[in-house]
Tab-separated table of C-alpha atoms in Angstrom:
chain	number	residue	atom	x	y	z
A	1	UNK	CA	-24.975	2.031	-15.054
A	2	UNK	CA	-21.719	2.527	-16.578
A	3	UNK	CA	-19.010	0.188	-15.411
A	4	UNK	CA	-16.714	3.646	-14.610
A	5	UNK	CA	-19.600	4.592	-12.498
A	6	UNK	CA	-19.211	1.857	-10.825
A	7	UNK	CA	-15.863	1.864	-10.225
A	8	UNK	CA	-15.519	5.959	-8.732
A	9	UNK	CA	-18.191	4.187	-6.510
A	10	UNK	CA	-15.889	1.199	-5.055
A	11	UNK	CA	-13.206	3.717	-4.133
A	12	UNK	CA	-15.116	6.340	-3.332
A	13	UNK	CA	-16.132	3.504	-0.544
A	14	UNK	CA	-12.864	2.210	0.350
A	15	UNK	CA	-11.452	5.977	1.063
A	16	UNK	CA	-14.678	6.433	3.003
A	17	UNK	CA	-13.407	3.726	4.902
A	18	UNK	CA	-9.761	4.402	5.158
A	19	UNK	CA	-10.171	7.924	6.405
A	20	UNK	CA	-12.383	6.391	9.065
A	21	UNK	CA	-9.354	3.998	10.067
A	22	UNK	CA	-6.962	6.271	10.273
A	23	UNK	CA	-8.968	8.770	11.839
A	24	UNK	CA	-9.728	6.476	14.518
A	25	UNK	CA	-6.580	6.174	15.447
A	26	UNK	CA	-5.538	9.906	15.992
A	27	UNK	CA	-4.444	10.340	12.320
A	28	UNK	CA	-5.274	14.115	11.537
A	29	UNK	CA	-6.340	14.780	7.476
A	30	UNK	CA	-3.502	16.176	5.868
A	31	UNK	CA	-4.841	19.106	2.471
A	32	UNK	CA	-1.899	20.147	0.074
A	33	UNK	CA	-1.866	22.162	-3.233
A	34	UNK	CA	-2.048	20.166	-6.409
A	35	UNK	CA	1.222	21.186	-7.603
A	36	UNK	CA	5.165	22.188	-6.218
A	37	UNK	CA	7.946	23.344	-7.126
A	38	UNK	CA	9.609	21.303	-9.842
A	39	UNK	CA	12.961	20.682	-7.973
A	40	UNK	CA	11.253	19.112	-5.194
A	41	UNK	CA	10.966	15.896	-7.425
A	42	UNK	CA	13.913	16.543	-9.583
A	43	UNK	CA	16.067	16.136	-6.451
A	44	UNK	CA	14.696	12.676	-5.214
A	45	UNK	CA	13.403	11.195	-8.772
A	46	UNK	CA	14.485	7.954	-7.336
A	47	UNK	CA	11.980	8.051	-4.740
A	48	UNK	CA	9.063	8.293	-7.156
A	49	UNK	CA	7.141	5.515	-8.754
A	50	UNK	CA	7.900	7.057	-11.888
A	51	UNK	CA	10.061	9.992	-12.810
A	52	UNK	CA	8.091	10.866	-15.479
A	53	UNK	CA	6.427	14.381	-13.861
A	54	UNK	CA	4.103	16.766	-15.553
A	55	UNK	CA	5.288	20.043	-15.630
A	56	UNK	CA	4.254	23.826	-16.073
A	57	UNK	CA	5.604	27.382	-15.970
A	58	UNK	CA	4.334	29.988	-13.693
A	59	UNK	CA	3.512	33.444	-14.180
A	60	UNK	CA	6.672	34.708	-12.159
A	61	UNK	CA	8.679	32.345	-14.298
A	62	UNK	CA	8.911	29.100	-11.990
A	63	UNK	CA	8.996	25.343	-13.226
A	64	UNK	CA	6.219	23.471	-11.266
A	65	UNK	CA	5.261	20.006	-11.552
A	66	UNK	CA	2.169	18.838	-11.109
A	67	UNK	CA	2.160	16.455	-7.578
A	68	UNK	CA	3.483	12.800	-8.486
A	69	UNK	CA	3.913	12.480	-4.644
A	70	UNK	CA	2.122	13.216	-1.942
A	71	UNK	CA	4.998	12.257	0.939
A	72	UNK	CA	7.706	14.320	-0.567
A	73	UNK	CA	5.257	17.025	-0.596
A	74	UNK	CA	3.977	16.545	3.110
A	75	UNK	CA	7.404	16.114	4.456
A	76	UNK	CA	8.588	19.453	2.696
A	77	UNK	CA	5.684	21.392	4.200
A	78	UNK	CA	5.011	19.906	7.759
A	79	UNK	CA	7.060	20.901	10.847
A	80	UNK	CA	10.324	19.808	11.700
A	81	UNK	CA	9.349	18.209	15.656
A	82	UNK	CA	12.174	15.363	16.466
A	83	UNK	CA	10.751	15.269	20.045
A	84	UNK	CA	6.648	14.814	19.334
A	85	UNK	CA	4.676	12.536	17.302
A	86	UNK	CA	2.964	13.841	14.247
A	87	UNK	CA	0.078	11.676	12.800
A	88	UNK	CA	-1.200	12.568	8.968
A	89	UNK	CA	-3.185	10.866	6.424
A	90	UNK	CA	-4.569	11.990	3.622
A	91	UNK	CA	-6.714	11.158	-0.112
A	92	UNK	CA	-5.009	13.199	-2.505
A	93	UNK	CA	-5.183	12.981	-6.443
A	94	UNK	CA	-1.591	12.827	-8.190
A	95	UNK	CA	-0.424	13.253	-11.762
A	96	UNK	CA	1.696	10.008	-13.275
A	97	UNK	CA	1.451	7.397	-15.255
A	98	UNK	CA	-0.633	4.702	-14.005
A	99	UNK	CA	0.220	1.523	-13.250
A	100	UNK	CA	-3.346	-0.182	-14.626
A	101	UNK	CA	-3.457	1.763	-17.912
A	102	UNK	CA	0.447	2.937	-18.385
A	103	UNK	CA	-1.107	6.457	-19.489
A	104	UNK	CA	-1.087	9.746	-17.561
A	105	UNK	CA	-3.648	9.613	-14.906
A	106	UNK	CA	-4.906	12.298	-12.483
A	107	UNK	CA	-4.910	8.799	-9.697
A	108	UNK	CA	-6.194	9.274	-6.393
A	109	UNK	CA	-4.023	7.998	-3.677
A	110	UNK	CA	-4.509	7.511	-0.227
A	111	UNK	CA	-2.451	6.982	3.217
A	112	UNK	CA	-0.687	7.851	5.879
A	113	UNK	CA	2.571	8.975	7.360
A	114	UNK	CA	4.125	8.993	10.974
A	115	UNK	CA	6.655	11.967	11.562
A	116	UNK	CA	9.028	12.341	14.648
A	117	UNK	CA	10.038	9.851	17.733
A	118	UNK	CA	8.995	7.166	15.973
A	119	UNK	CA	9.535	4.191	18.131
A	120	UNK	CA	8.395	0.315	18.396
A	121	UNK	CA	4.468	1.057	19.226
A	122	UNK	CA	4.742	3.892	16.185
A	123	UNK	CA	6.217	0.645	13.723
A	124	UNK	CA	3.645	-1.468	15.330
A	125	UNK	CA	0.585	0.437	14.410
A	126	UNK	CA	1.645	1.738	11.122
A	127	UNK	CA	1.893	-2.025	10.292
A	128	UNK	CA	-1.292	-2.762	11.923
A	129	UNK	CA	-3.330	0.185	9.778
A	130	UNK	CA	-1.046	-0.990	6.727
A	131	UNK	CA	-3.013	-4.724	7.004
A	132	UNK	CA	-5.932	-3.428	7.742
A	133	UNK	CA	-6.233	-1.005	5.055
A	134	UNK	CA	-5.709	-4.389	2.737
A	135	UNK	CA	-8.590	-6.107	4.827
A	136	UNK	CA	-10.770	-2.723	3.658
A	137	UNK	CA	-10.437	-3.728	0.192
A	138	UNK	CA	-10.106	-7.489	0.387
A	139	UNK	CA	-10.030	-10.446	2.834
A	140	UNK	CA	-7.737	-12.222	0.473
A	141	UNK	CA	-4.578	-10.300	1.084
A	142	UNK	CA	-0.976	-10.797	2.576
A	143	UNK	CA	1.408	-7.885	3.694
A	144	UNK	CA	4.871	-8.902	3.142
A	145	UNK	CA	7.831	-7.795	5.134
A	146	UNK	CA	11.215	-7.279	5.732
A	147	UNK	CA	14.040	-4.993	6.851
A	148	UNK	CA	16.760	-3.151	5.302
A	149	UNK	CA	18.327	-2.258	8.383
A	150	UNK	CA	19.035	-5.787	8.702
A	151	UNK	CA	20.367	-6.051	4.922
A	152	UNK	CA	23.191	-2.997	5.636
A	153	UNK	CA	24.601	-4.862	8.433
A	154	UNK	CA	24.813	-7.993	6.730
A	155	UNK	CA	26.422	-5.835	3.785
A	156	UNK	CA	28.829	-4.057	6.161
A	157	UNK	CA	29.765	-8.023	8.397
A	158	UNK	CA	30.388	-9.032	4.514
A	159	UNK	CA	32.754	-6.742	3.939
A	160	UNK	CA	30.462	-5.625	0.864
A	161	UNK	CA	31.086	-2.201	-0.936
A	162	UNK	CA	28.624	0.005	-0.658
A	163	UNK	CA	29.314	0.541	-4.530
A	164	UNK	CA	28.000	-2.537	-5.400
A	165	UNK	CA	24.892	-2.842	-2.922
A	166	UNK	CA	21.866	-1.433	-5.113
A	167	UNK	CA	22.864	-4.181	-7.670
A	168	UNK	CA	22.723	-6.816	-5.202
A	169	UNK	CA	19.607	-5.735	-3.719
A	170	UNK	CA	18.328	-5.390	-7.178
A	171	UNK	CA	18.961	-9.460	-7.328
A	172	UNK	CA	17.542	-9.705	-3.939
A	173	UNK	CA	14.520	-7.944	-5.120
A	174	UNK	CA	13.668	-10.176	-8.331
A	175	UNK	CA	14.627	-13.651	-6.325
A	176	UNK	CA	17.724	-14.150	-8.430
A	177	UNK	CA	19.300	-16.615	-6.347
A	178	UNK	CA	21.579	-17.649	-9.513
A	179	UNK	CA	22.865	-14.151	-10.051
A	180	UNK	CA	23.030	-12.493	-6.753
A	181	UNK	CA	25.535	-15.744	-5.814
A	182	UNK	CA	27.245	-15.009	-8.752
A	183	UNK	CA	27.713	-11.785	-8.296
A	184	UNK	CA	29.091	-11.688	-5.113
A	185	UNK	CA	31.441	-14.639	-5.865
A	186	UNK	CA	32.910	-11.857	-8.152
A	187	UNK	CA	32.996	-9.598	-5.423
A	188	UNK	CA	35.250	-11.664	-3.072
A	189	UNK	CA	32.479	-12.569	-0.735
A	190	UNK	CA	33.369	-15.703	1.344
A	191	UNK	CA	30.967	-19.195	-0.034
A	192	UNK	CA	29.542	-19.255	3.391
A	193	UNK	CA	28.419	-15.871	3.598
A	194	UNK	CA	27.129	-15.790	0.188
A	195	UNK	CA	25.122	-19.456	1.702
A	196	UNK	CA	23.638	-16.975	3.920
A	197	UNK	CA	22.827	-14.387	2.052
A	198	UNK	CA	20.554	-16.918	-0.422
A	199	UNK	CA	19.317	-18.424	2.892
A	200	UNK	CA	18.166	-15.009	3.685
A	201	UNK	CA	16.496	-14.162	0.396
A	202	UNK	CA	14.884	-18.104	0.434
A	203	UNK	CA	13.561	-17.531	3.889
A	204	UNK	CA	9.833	-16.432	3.767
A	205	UNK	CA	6.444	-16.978	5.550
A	206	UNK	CA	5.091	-16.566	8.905
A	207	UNK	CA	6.875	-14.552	11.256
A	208	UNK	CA	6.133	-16.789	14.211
A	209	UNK	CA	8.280	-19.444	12.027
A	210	UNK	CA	10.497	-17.471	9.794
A	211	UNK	CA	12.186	-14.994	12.445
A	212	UNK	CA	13.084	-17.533	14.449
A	213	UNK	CA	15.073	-19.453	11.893
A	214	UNK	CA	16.868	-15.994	10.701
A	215	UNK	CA	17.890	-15.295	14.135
A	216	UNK	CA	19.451	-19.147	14.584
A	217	UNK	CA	21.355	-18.636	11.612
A	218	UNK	CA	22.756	-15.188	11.640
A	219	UNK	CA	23.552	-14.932	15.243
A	220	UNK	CA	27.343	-14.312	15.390
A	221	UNK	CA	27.407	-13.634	11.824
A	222	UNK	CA	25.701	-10.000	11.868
A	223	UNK	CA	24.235	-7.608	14.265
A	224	UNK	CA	20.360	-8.765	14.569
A	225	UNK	CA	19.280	-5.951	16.528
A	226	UNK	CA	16.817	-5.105	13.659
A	227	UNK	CA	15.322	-8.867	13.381
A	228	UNK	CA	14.869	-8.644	17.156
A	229	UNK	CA	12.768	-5.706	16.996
A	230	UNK	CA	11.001	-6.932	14.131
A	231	UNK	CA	9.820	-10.235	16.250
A	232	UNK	CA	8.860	-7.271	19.400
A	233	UNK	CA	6.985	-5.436	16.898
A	234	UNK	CA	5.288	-7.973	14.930
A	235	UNK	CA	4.633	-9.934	17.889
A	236	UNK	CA	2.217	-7.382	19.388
A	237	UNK	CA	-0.191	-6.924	15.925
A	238	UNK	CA	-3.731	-7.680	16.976
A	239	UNK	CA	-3.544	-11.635	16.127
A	240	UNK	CA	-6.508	-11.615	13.713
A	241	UNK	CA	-3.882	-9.889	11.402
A	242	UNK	CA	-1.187	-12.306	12.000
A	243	UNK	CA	-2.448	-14.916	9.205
A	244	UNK	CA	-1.666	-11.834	6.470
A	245	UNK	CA	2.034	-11.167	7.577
A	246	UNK	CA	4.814	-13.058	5.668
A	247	UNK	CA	7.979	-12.323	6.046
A	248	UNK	CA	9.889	-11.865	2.605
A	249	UNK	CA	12.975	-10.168	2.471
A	250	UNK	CA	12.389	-9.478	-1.738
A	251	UNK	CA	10.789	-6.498	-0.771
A	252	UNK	CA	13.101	-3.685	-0.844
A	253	UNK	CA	12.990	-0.431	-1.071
A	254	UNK	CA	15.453	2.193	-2.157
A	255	UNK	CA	18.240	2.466	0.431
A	256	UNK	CA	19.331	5.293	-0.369
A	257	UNK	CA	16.011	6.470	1.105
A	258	UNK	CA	14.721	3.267	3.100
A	259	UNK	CA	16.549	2.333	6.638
A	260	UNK	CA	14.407	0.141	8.616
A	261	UNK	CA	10.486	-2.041	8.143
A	262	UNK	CA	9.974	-1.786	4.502
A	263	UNK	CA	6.415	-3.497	3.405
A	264	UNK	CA	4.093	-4.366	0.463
A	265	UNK	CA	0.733	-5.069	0.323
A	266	UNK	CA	-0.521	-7.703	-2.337
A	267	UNK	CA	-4.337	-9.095	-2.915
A	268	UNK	CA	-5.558	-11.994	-4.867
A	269	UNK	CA	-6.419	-11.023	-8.624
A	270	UNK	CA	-3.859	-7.783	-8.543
A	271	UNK	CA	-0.392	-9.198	-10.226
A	272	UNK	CA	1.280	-5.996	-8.235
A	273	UNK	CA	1.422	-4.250	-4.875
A	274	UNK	CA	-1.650	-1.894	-4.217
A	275	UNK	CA	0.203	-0.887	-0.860
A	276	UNK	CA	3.880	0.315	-0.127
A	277	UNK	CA	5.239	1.747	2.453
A	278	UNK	CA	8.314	2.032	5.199
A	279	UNK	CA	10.638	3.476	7.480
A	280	UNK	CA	12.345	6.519	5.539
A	281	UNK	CA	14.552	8.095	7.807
A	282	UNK	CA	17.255	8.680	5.311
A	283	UNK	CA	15.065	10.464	2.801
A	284	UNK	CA	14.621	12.478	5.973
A	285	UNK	CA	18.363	13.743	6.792
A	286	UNK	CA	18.449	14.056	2.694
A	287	UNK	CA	15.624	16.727	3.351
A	288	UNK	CA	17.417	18.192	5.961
A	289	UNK	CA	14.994	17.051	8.542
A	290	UNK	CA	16.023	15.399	12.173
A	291	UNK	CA	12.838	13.817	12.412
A	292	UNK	CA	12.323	9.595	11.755
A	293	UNK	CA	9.175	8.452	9.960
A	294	UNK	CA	7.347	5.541	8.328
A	295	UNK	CA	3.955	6.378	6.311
A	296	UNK	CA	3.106	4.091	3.493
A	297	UNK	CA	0.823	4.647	0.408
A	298	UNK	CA	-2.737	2.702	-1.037
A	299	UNK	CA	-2.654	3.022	-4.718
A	300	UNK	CA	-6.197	2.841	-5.819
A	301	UNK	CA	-5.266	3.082	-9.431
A	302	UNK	CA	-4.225	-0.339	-9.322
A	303	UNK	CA	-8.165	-1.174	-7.578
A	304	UNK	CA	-9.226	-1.203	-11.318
A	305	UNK	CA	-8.134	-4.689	-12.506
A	306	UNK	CA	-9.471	-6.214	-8.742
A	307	UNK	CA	-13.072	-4.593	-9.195
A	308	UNK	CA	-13.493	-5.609	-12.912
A	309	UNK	CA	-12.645	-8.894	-11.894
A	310	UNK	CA	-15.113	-8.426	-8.765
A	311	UNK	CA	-17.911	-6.928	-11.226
A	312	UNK	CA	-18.435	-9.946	-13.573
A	313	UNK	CA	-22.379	-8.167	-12.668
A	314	UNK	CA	-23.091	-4.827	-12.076
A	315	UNK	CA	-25.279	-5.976	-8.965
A	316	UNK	CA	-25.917	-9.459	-7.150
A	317	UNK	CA	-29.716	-8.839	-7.190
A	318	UNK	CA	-32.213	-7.135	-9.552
A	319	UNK	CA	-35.472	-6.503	-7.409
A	320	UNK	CA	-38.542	-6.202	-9.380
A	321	UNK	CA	-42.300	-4.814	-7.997
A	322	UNK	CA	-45.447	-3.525	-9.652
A	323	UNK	CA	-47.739	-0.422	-8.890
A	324	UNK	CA	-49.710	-3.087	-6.511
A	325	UNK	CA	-46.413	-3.991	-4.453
A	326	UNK	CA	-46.733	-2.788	-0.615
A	327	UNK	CA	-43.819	-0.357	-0.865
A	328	UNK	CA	-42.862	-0.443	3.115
A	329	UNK	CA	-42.393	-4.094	2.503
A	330	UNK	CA	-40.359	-4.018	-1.117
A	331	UNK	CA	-38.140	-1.414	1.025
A	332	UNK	CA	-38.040	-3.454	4.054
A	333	UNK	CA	-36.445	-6.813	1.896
A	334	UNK	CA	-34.278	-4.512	0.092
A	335	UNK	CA	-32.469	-3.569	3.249
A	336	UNK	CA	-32.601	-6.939	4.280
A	337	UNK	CA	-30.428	-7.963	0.984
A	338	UNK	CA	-28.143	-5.416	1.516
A	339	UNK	CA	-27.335	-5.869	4.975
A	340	UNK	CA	-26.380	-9.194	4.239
A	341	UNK	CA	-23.553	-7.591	1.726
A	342	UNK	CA	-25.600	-7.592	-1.377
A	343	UNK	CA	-25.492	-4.960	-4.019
A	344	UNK	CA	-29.492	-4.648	-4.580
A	345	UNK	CA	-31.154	-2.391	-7.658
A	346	UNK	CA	-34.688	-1.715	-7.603
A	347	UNK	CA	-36.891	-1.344	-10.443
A	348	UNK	CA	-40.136	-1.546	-12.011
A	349	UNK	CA	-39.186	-2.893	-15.417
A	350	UNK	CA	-36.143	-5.590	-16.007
A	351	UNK	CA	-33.396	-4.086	-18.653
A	352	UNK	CA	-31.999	-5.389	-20.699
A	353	UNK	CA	-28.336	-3.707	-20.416
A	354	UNK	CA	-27.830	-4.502	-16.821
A	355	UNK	CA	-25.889	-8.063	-15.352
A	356	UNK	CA	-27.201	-9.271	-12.282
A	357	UNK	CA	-26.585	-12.815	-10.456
A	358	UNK	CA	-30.364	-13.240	-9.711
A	359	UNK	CA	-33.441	-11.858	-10.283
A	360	UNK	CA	-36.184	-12.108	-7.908
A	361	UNK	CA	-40.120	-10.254	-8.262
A	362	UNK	CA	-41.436	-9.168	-5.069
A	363	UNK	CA	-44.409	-9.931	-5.957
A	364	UNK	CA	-44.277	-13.566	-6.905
A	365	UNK	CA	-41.512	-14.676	-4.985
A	366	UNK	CA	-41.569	-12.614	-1.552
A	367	UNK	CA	-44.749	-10.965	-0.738
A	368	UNK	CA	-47.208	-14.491	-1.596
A	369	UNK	CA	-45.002	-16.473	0.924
């Protein structure tokens, strides 16, 4: 078996398994076209992963683009209801370069979005089905979070021009403690707030600990409103989660796009995020919509360096028999193996092109005990 083969395999499983998350939790499956209309992505480039888009020309004449993005897409199509609650997820292949192999990929992508009243219980599960769409793939994982609501109003108590803010979230973004104070020395901003802006950035772990000290410190400094509803929100994720959440305010998002919860999911053996995801209400009124939402994307192109590091061996077991093995047995320890998480092959003959951790013969080493 081909180690692509196995590979469509692994995410074929993990989409299985998303879909049947978010379905169970009134998330409706979400089918689009392939392709749109190239201004759609033209007009919010800075949204996209990358801005480099694949495009065509129609038969009537019209640029297209082959889909980059699947929320730009959904929240173009889908209707406009500030007053309900409208659940989607959705597997859908895009066209951009990927982030594993830095070449044009057609990349499946999976997720969800939340359109509407979005209020603390919406926040609350889209987190929830954010860490648990990690725990799908891995047990090793962390979802890191933080809040750009909280970031404008320390911005706008700062007296910080809204000219220079993508810079200094830039900073924020890469750690650069050095720079960032640097660069707001240059702006005017006051030592002490520029203390508490690297005490901000510095501050990072669990919630239960980390919220806390944020709120001590930036009470009367800053409107903390959105750390308040952060602790609600995170508070009331199902505490077998809890362990994965770290709160890190590096993780931003665009702001011109971004306003609230921004997130990013990371697992052990994957350098960068396979999950991102947030509150976008301002790429929202940009659209012309009155609705809020959150959503957040899985990129399973980025799956391929964690399962050829998981694959050292195409299978954990190679199960050998003989034309005299009692076949409702042989087929009776398979299942056994499997249901204990192994990846079992059966065959007659050992070859020689396959890894496996161990290799045991029915025959010799099961049925005669």
């Amino acid at each position: 078996m081909k180690n692509s083969d196995l590979l469509l395999s692994f995410n074929e499983n993990v989409i299985f398994s998303l879909r049947s998350l978010y379905s169970s939790r009134g998330y409706s499956q979400y089918k689009m076209s392939k392709f749109e209309e190239y201004d759609l992505y033209a007009a919010n480039k800075d949204f996209l992963i990358s801005d480099s888009v694949i495009t065509f020309t129609d038969i009537g004449g019209k640029l297209m683009a082959l889909k980059p993005d699947v929320t730009l897409s959904i929240i173009k199509n889908i209707k406009d209801e500030p007053y309900l609650l409208n659940k989607v997820f959705y597997n859908e292949n895009v066209y951009r370069i990927s982030g594993g192999s830095h070449t044009y990929k057609e990349i499946m992508q999976a997720g969800l979005e939340c359109f509407g009243n979005i209020d603390s219980y919406s926040i609350c599960e889209v987190i929830t089905l954010a860490a648990k769409s990690l725990k799908t793939i891995s047990d090793s994982c962390v979802l890191d979070i933080s809040h750009l609501g909280l970031l404008e109003n320390i911005f706008d108590s700062f007296n910080i021009p809204k000219l220079h803010r993508t810079q200094i979230i830039k900073f924020i973004g890469e750690k650069n403690i050095h720079d960032l104070g640097k660069y707001c020395e240059g702006l005017g901003v006051e030592p002490k707030n520029i203390d508490t802006i690297k005490f901000l950035v510095s501050a990072s772990g669990n919630p239960d600990e980390v919220v806390p000290a944020l709120i001590n410190e930036l009470k009367g400094k800053t409107d903390i409103k959105p750390l308040e509803d952060m602790q609600v929100i995170l508070a009331a994720v199902d505490p077998a989660l809890k362990p994965m959440l770290r709160i890190d305010f590096s993780v931003v998002n665009d702001i011109k796009y971004y306003n609230g919860i921004v997130f990013k999911g990371f697992i052990e053996g994957i350098p960068s995020s396979v999950l991102s995801g947030g509150q976008y209400d301002k790429l929202m009124q940009k659209m012309n919509r009155r609705s809020s939402a959150i959503g957040f994307a899985v990129y399973l192109d980025m799956l391929e360096r964690f399962n050829n590091v998981k694959n050292e061996y195409d299978f954990d077991v190679l199960l050998t028999y003989s034309e005299k093995t009692n076949l409702s047995a042989l087929n009776k320890f398979a299942d056994e193996l499997t249901q204990n998480g192994e990846r079992v092959l059966v065959l007659k003959k050992i070859s020689k092109d396959i890894k496996y951790r161990r290799l045991i013969n029915f025959d010799s080493e099961v049925a005669n005990k």
